[in-house]
Every structure is written in C-alpha cells, then in structure tokens.
CSV table of C-alpha atoms in Angstrom, one decimal:
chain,number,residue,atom,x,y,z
B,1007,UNK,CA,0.3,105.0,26.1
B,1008,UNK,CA,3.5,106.6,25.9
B,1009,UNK,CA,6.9,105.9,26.6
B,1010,UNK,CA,9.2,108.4,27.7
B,1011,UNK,CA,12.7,108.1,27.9
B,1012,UNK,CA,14.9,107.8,31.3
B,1013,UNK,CA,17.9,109.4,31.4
B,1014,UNK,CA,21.1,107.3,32.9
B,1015,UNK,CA,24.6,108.4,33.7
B,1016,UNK,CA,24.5,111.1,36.6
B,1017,UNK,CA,27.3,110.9,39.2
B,1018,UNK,CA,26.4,109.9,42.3
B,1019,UNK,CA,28.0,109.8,46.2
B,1020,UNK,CA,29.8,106.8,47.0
B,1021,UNK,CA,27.8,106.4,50.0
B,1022,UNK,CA,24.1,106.3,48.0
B,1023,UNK,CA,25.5,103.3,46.0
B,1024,UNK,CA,28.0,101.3,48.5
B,1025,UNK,CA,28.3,100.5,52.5
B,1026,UNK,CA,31.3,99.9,55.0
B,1027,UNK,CA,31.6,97.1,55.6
B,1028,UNK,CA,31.5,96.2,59.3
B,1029,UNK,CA,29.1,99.4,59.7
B,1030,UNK,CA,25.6,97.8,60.2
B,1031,UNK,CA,22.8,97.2,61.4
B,1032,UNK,CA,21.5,94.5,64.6
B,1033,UNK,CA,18.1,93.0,64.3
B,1034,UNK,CA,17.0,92.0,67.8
B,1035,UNK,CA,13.6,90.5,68.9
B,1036,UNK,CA,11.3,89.8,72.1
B,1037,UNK,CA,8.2,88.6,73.4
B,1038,UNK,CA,6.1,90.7,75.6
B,1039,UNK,CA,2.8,91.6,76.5
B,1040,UNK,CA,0.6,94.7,75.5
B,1041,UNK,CA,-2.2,95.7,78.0
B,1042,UNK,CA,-4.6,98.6,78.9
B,1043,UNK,CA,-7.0,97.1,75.6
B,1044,UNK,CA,-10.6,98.0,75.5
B,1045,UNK,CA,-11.7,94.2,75.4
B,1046,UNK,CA,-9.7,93.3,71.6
B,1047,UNK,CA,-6.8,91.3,73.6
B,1048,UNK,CA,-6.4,87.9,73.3
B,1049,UNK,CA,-8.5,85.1,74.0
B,1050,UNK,CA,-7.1,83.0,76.4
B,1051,UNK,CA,-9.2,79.9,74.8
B,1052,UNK,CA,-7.2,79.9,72.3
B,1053,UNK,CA,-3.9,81.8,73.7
B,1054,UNK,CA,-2.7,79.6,75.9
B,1055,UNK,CA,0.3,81.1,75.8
B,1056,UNK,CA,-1.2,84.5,76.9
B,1057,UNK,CA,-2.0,83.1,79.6
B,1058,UNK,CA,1.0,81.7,81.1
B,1059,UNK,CA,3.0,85.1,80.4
B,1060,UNK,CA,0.1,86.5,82.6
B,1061,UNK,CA,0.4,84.5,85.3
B,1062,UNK,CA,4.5,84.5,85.2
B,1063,UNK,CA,4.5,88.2,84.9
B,1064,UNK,CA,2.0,88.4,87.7
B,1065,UNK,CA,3.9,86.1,90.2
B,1066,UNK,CA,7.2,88.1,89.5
B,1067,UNK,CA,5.4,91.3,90.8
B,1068,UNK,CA,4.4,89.3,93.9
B,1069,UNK,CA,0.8,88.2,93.1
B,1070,UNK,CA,0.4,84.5,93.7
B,1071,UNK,CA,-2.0,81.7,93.9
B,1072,UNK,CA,-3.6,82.3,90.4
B,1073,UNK,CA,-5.8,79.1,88.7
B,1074,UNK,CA,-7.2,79.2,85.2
B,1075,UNK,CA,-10.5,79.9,86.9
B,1076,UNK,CA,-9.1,83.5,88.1
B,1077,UNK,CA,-7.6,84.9,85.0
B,1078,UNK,CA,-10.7,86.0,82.4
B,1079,UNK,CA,-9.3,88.9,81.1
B,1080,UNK,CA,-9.7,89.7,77.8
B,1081,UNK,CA,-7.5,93.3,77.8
B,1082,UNK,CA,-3.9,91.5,76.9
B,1083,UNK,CA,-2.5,90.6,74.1
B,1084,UNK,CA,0.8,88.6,73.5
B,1085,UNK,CA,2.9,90.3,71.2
B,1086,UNK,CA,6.3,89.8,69.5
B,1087,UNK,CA,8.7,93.2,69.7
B,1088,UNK,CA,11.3,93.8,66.9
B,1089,UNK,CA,13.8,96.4,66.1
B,1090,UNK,CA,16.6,97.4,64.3
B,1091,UNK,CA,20.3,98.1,66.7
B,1092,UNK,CA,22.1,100.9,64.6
B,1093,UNK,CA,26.0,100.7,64.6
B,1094,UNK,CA,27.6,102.1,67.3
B,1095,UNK,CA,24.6,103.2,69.4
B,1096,UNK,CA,25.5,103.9,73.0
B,1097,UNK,CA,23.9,102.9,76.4
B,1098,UNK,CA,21.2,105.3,76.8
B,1099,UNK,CA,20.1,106.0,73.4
B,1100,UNK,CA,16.9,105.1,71.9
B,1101,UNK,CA,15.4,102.8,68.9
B,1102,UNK,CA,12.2,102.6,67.2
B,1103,UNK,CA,10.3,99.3,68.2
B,1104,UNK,CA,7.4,97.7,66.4
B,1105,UNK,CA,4.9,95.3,68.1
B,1106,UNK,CA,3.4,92.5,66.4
B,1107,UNK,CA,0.6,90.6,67.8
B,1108,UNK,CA,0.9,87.0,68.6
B,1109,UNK,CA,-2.3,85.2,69.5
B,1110,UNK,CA,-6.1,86.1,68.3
B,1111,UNK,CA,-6.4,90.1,69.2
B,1112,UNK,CA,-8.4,91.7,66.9
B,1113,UNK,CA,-6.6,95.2,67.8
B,1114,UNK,CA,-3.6,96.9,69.7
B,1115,UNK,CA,-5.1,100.4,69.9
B,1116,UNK,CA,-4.5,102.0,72.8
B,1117,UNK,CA,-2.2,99.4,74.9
B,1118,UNK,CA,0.7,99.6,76.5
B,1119,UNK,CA,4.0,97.3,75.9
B,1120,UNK,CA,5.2,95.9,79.4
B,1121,UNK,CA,9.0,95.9,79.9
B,1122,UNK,CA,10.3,93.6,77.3
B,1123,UNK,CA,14.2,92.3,77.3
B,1124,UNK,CA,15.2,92.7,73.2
B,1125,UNK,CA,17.8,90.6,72.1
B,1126,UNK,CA,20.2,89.6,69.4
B,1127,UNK,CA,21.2,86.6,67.2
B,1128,UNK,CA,24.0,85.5,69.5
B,1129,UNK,CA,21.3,85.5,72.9
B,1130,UNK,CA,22.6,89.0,74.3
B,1131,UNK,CA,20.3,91.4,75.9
B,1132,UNK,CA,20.9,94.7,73.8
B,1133,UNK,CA,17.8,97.1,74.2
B,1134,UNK,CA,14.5,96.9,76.9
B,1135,UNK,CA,11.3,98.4,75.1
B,1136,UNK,CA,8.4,99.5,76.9
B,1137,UNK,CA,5.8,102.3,76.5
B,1138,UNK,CA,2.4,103.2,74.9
B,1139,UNK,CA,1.7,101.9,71.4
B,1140,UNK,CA,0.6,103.7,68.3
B,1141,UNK,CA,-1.4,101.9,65.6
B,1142,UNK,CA,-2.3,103.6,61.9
B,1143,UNK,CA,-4.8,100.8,61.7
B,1144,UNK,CA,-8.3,100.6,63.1
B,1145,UNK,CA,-11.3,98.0,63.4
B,1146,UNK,CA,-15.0,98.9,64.1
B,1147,UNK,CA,-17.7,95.8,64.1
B,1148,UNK,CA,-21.4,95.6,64.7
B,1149,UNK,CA,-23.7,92.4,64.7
B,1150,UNK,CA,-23.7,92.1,61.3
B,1151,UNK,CA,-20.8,94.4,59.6
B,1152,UNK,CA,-17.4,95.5,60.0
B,1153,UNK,CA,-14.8,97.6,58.5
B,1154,UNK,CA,-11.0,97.1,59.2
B,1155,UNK,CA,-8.6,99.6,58.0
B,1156,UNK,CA,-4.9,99.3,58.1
B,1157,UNK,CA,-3.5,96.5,59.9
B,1158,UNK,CA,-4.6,96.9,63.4
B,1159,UNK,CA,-2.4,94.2,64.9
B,1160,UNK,CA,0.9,95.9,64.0
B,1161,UNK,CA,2.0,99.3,66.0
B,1162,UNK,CA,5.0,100.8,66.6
B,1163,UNK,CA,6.6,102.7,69.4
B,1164,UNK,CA,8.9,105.6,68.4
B,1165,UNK,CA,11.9,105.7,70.7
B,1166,UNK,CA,10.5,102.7,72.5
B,1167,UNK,CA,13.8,101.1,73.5
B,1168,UNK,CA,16.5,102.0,75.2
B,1169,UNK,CA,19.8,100.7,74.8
B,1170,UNK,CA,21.2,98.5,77.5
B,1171,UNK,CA,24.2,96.6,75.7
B,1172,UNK,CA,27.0,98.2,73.1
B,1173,UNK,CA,28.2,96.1,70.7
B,1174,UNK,CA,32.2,96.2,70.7
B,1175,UNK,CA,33.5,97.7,67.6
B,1176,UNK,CA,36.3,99.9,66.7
B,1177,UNK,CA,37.5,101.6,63.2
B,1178,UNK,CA,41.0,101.8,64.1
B,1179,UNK,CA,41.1,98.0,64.9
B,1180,UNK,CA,40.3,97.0,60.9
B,1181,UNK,CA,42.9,96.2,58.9
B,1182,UNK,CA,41.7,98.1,55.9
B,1183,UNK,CA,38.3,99.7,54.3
B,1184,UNK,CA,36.2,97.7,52.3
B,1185,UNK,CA,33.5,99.4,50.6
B,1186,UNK,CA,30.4,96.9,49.4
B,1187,UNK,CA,28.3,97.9,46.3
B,1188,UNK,CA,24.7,97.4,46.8
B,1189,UNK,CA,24.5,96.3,43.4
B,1190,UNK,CA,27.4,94.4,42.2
B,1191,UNK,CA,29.3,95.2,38.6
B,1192,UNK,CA,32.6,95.0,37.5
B,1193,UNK,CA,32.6,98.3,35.8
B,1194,UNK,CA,31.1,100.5,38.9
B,1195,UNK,CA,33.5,98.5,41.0
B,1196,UNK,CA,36.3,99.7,39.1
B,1197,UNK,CA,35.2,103.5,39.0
B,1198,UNK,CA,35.2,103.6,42.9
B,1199,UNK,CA,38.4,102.5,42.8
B,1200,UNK,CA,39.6,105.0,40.3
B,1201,UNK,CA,38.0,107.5,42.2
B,1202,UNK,CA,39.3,106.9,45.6
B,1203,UNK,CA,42.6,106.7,43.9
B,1204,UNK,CA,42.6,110.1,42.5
B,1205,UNK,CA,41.6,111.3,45.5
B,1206,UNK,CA,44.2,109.7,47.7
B,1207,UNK,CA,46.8,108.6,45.9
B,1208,UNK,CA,47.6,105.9,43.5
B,1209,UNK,CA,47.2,102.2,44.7
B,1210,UNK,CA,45.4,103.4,47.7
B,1211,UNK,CA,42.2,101.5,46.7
B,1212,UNK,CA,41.8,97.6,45.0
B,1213,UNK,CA,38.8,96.3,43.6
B,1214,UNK,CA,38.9,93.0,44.9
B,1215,UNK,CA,35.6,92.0,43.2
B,1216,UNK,CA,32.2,93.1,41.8
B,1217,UNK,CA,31.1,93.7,45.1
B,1218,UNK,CA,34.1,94.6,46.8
B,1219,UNK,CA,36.6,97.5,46.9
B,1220,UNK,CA,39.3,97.5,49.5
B,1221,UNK,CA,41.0,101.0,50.8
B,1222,UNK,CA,44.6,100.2,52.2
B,1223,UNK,CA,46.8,102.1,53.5
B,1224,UNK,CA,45.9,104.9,55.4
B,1225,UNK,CA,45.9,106.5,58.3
B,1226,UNK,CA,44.5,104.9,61.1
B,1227,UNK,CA,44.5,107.8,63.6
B,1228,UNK,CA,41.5,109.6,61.6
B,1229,UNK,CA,39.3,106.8,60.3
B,1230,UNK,CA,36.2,108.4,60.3
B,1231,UNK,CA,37.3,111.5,58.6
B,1232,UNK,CA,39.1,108.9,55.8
B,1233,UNK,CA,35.9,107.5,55.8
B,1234,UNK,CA,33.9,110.8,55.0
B,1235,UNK,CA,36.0,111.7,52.2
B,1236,UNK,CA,35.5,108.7,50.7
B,1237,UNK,CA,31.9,108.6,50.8
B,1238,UNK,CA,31.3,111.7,49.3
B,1239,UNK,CA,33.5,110.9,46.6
B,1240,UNK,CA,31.4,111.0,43.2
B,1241,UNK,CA,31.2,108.4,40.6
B,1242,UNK,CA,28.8,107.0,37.6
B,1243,UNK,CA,27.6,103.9,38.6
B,1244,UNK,CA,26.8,101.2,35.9
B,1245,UNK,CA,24.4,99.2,34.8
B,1246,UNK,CA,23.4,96.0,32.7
B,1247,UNK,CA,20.5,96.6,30.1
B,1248,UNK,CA,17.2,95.9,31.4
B,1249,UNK,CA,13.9,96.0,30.5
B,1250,UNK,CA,11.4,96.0,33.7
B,1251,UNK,CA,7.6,95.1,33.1
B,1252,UNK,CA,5.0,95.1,35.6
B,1253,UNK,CA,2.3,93.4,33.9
B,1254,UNK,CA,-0.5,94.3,36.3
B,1255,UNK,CA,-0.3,98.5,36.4
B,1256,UNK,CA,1.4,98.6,32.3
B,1257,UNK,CA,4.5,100.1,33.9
B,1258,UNK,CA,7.7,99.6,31.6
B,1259,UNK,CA,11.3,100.9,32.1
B,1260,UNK,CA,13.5,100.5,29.5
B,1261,UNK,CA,17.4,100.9,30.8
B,1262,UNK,CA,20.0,103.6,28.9
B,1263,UNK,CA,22.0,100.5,27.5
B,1264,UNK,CA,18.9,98.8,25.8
B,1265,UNK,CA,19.6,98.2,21.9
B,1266,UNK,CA,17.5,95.7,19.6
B,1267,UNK,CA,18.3,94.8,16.1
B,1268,UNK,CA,16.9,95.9,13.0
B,1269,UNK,CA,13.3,95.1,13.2
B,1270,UNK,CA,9.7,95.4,11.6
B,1271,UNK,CA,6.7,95.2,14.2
B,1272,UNK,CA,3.4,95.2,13.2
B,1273,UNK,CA,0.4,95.1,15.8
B,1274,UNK,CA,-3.0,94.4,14.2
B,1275,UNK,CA,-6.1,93.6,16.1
B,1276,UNK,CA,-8.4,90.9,15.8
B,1277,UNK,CA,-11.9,91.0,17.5
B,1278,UNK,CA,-14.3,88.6,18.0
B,1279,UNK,CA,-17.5,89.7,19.6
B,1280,UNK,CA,-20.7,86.7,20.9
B,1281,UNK,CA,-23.8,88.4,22.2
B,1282,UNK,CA,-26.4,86.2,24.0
B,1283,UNK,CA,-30.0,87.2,23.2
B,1284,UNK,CA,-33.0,85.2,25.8
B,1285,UNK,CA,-36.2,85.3,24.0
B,1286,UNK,CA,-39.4,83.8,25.6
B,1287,UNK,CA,-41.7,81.6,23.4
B,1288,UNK,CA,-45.3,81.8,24.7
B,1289,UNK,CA,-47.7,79.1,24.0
B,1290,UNK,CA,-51.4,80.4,22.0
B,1291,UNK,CA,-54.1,80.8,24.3
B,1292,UNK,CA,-56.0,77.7,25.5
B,1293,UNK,CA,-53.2,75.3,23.9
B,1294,UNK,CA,-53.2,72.0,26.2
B,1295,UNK,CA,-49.4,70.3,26.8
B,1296,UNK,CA,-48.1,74.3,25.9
B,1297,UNK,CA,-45.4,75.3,27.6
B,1298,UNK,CA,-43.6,79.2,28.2
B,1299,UNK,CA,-40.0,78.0,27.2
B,1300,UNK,CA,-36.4,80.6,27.0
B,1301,UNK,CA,-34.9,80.2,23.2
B,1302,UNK,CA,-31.3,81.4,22.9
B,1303,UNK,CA,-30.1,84.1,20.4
B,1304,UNK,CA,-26.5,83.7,19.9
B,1305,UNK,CA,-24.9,86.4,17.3
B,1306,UNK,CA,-21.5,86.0,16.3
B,1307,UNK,CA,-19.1,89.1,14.6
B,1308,UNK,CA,-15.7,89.4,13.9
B,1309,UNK,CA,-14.0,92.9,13.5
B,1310,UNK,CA,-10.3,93.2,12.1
B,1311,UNK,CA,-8.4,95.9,12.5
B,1312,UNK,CA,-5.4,96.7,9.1
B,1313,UNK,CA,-2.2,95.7,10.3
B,1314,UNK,CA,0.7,98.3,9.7
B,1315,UNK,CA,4.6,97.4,10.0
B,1316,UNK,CA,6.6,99.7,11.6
B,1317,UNK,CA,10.6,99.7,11.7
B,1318,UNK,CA,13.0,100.3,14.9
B,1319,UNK,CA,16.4,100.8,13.6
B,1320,UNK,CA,19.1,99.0,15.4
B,1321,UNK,CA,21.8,99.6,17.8
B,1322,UNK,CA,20.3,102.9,18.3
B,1323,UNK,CA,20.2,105.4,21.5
B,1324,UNK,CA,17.1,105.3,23.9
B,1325,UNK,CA,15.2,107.8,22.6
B,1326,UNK,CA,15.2,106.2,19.2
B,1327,UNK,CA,13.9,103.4,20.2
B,1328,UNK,CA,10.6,105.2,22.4
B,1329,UNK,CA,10.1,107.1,19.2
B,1330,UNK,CA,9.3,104.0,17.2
B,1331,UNK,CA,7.6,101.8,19.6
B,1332,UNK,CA,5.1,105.7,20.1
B,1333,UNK,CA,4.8,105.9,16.7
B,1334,UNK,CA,3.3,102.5,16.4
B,1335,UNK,CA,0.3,103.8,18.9
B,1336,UNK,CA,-0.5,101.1,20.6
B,1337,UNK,CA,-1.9,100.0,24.6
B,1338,UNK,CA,0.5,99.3,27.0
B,1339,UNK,CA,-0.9,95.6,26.6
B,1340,UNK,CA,0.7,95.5,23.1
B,1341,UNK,CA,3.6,97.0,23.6
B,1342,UNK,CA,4.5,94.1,26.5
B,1343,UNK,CA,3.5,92.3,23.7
B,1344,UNK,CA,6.0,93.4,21.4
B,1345,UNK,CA,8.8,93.8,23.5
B,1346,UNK,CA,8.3,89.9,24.4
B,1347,UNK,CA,8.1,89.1,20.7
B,1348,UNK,CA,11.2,91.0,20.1
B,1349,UNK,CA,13.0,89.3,22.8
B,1350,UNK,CA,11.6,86.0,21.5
B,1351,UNK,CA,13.2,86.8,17.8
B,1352,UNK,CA,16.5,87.3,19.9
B,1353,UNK,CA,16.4,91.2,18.4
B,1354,UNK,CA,16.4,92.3,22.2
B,1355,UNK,CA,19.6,92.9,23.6
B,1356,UNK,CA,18.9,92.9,27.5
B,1357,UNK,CA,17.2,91.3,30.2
B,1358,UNK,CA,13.5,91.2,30.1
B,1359,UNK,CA,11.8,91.2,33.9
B,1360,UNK,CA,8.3,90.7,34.2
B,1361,UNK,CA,7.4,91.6,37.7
C-alpha cells in the first residue's frame, strides 16, 4: 500500500459550500396504489390494507356492493409515494416521485401509480403523482431457485407529479441574507464574510456564527441578482485535521492540517502457523477387538519477522508525513495500526474516524 498525498486549499464558489437560508427544499408523502402487475401485487391475506384502498377506490369510481369474497386480485400493490417540493416551484411544473411498496409484493415492474394526493408536514395538498413506474430492479423465481437483482419494490417516476399548491415565499419580504455553511467553522465563516465584504462594501456582511453569515443592507429591489453575486463569490474553505479510516476497504485520508510529534514506529510481524494432519490407524489382519481409529497430527511453527524503527519528524507538511509511513512498507492493516498507536501515544494531532 501507498499513501498519496491530498492536496487542500483550492478556492471554491460560495454556493458549493453554503445555502440561503429560507431557499429549500419540501418533503411531501402519500399513499396510493400501483396496478397493471403481472401477478407480484400484494396478497390481500396479509394486506389487509390493500384491500380496503381497493374497495374505497372502487366505490369512488361508482362500483359498489364489493364483499371480501369478490376481490382476489393479486395485480395491486399498496405503495407509499415520496418526493422532494423544490423552492419556488410553480403550479404546473413537475417533480420526480419514488414509490415504495407497502404490503408483501414481491415486484412493481410494470405497474402503474393511480392518482395519489402528495402532501406536506403541515397536511397541505402540494403535488398529485400518477403514471407508469420504472424499476432498476428485477426478480425471476422457479420451484426451487430464484435470483433478485436490485431492489424490485422501489421505482421511481420521472416527472410523475405535478404541482398543485405554491408555497408562499418572497425574497424581498426577508429582512436580510443569511448564508448557512454546510459544514460549520469559525475560520470559513469569517472568509465568507470577508469576501462578501470586499465585494460589496465594508460591513455589508456579519458572521453571526460558525454556521451563519448574515448580508445586511442591500437592495431589496434586485434580490436575486444580490444573491447571484454572492454565490459565485470565491473563498478557501477550512478545515479541522482529520484522519478518516474505513476499516473494511483499507481506505485512509489523511487531512492537509494533520501534524504528529516526533516519533519512532516500528512494525514487526509475528506468525504463528497450526496445521492439522488426520492419519488412520488400521488394525493387523485378523486382530479380534481391533478397531480403524483417526489419530491427530498437530504441528506447531512460529515465524518472526526483524523489526525495523522508522522515524516521522514532527510538525511537518503532508507529504512528509506519507513519505515516512511509505517508507516503512507496510499493509494497509498496519498502517491503521499505527496511526491508532500514534494517536494512542497522544503524538497525533487530529481527529481519528474509523468508519
């Protein structure tokens, strides 16, 4: 393994590393029902809830006096619809939808969502989806095998909503700008602010926080151009020093800001190897009360490899410090290893995430 350097420091657009705030997005949600399915619906055993959606959706549509006896359909499937309401999207315009089955159907390939009413946290009707499904899954069973692929109980509907209800919201009406950092830090905080300021004048931006930055001050008959500007603005974000593991794949990223004291590492290797031999022990010909029994071999060796110190300077740039943890030449295994033992001896200067 070897561990190559990342560099840190580019500038950036305000808008890759902040939000307005007020300008977001509306989850909204609904329950409908997918038909038109080759026989992979649900069970209406053991979807009893399936079944009552048919039978209301049925009556509203002017098809009456249905019993439990009538309704054996297996080509339905109760689903739950969710979707995302982009900010300031008109009547008329349409969202993604994905659909999400509810009961016991083994697949929505090839249904079709029924009118469904989508609506948001405060009980508003916002969107009504409806349309043909599209699933990246798929499902094929025999008597005695089966193969699944994907997730064939999940689909999505591109443009499957269309907006019904605007949500009331003007830019003019806010009393000021306030810019949130996905990411919150003092230091990046402050450079936004810096960097409006130069742009727009002096005191025309505060950083209230290390989330927060506040924009005062301006005018308020061309907010959205303001707004532009502001978010094409460019500035070099900061960050704390980290150290990200992911144990499972070997995957470290060691931060620009990482520094470690003066230390010595030394990986050695220890291996300790037990082989298991069977042999059979057959009795002599004609021996009475003989009997064929299995007789262990157990060998036991122990291998161990020199061990070497290495030094890593300290307080030292990033590239320093992946040349001396390559030079030691060691697994990605070890060099988690190390980097815990260094953080252990206090020598690590940063945050160590395992992952």
């Amino acid at each position: 393994m070897a561990l190559a350097p990342v560099s840190a420091g580019a500038q950036v657009r305000i808008k890759d590393i902040a939000t307005f705030e007020g300008v977001r997005e509306n989850q909204l949600v609904g329950y409908g029902l997918v038909v038109g399915l080759n026989g992979t619906g649900d069970s209406l055993r053991n979807s009893p809830f399936t079944q009552k959606s048919i039978e209301g959706m049925l009556e509203r549509l002017g098809v009456g006096n249905l019993s439990e006896d009538n309704i054996k359909t297996a080509n339905t499937a109760a689903v739950m619809v969710t979707a995302m309401l982009p900010p300031f999207a008109r009547r008329g315009s349409t969202i993604d939808v994905v659909v999400s089955s509810l009961g016991d159907a083994t697949s929505l390939r090839g249904g079709t969502l029924i009118v469904t009413p989508l609506s948001g946290a405060d009980g508003e009707v916002y969107a009504v989806a409806q349309g043909p499904i599209a699933v990246a899954g798929y499902a094929a069973q025999g008597i005695n095998a089966s193969i699944v692929e994907g997730v064939p109980t999940v689909a999505r509907i591109e443009n499957g909503a269309t907006v019904e209800n605007e949500i009331d919201f003007k830019l003019a009406s806010m009393k000021s700008i306030r810019i949130a950092l996905r990411t919150p830090d003092f230091t990046t905080a402050q450079r936004v602010a810096d960097a409006i300021n130069d742009a727009l004048g002096p005191n025309s931006a505060t950083a209230l926080d290390p989330t927060t930055v506040e924009v005062s001050g301006y005018d308020k008959t061309d907010v959205a151009g303001l707004m532009s500007d502001v978010e094409n603005l460019m500035v070099q974000p900061d960050s704390v020093a980290k150290v990200v593991i992911d144990a499972r794949s070997g995957t470290i990223v060691i931060g620009q800001n990482v520094r470690i004291d003066q230390v010595a590492v030394s990986q050695g290797g220890l291996t300790v190897m037990v082989r298991e031999d069977l042999e059979v022990s057959q009795p002599e010909p004609i021996t009475i009360g003989g009997n064929t029994v299995v007789v262990p071999q157990t060998t036991v060796g122990v291998e161990q490899q020199p061990a070497s110190f290495t030094i890593l300077d300290g307080d030292v740039s990033l590239q320093r410090l992946v040349d001396g943890l390559n030079a030691i030449g060691v697994t990605a295994t070890q060099t988690i290893s190390i980097l815990q033992a260094i953080k252990a001896a206090g020598a690590l200067h940063a945050d160590l995430e395992i992952i």
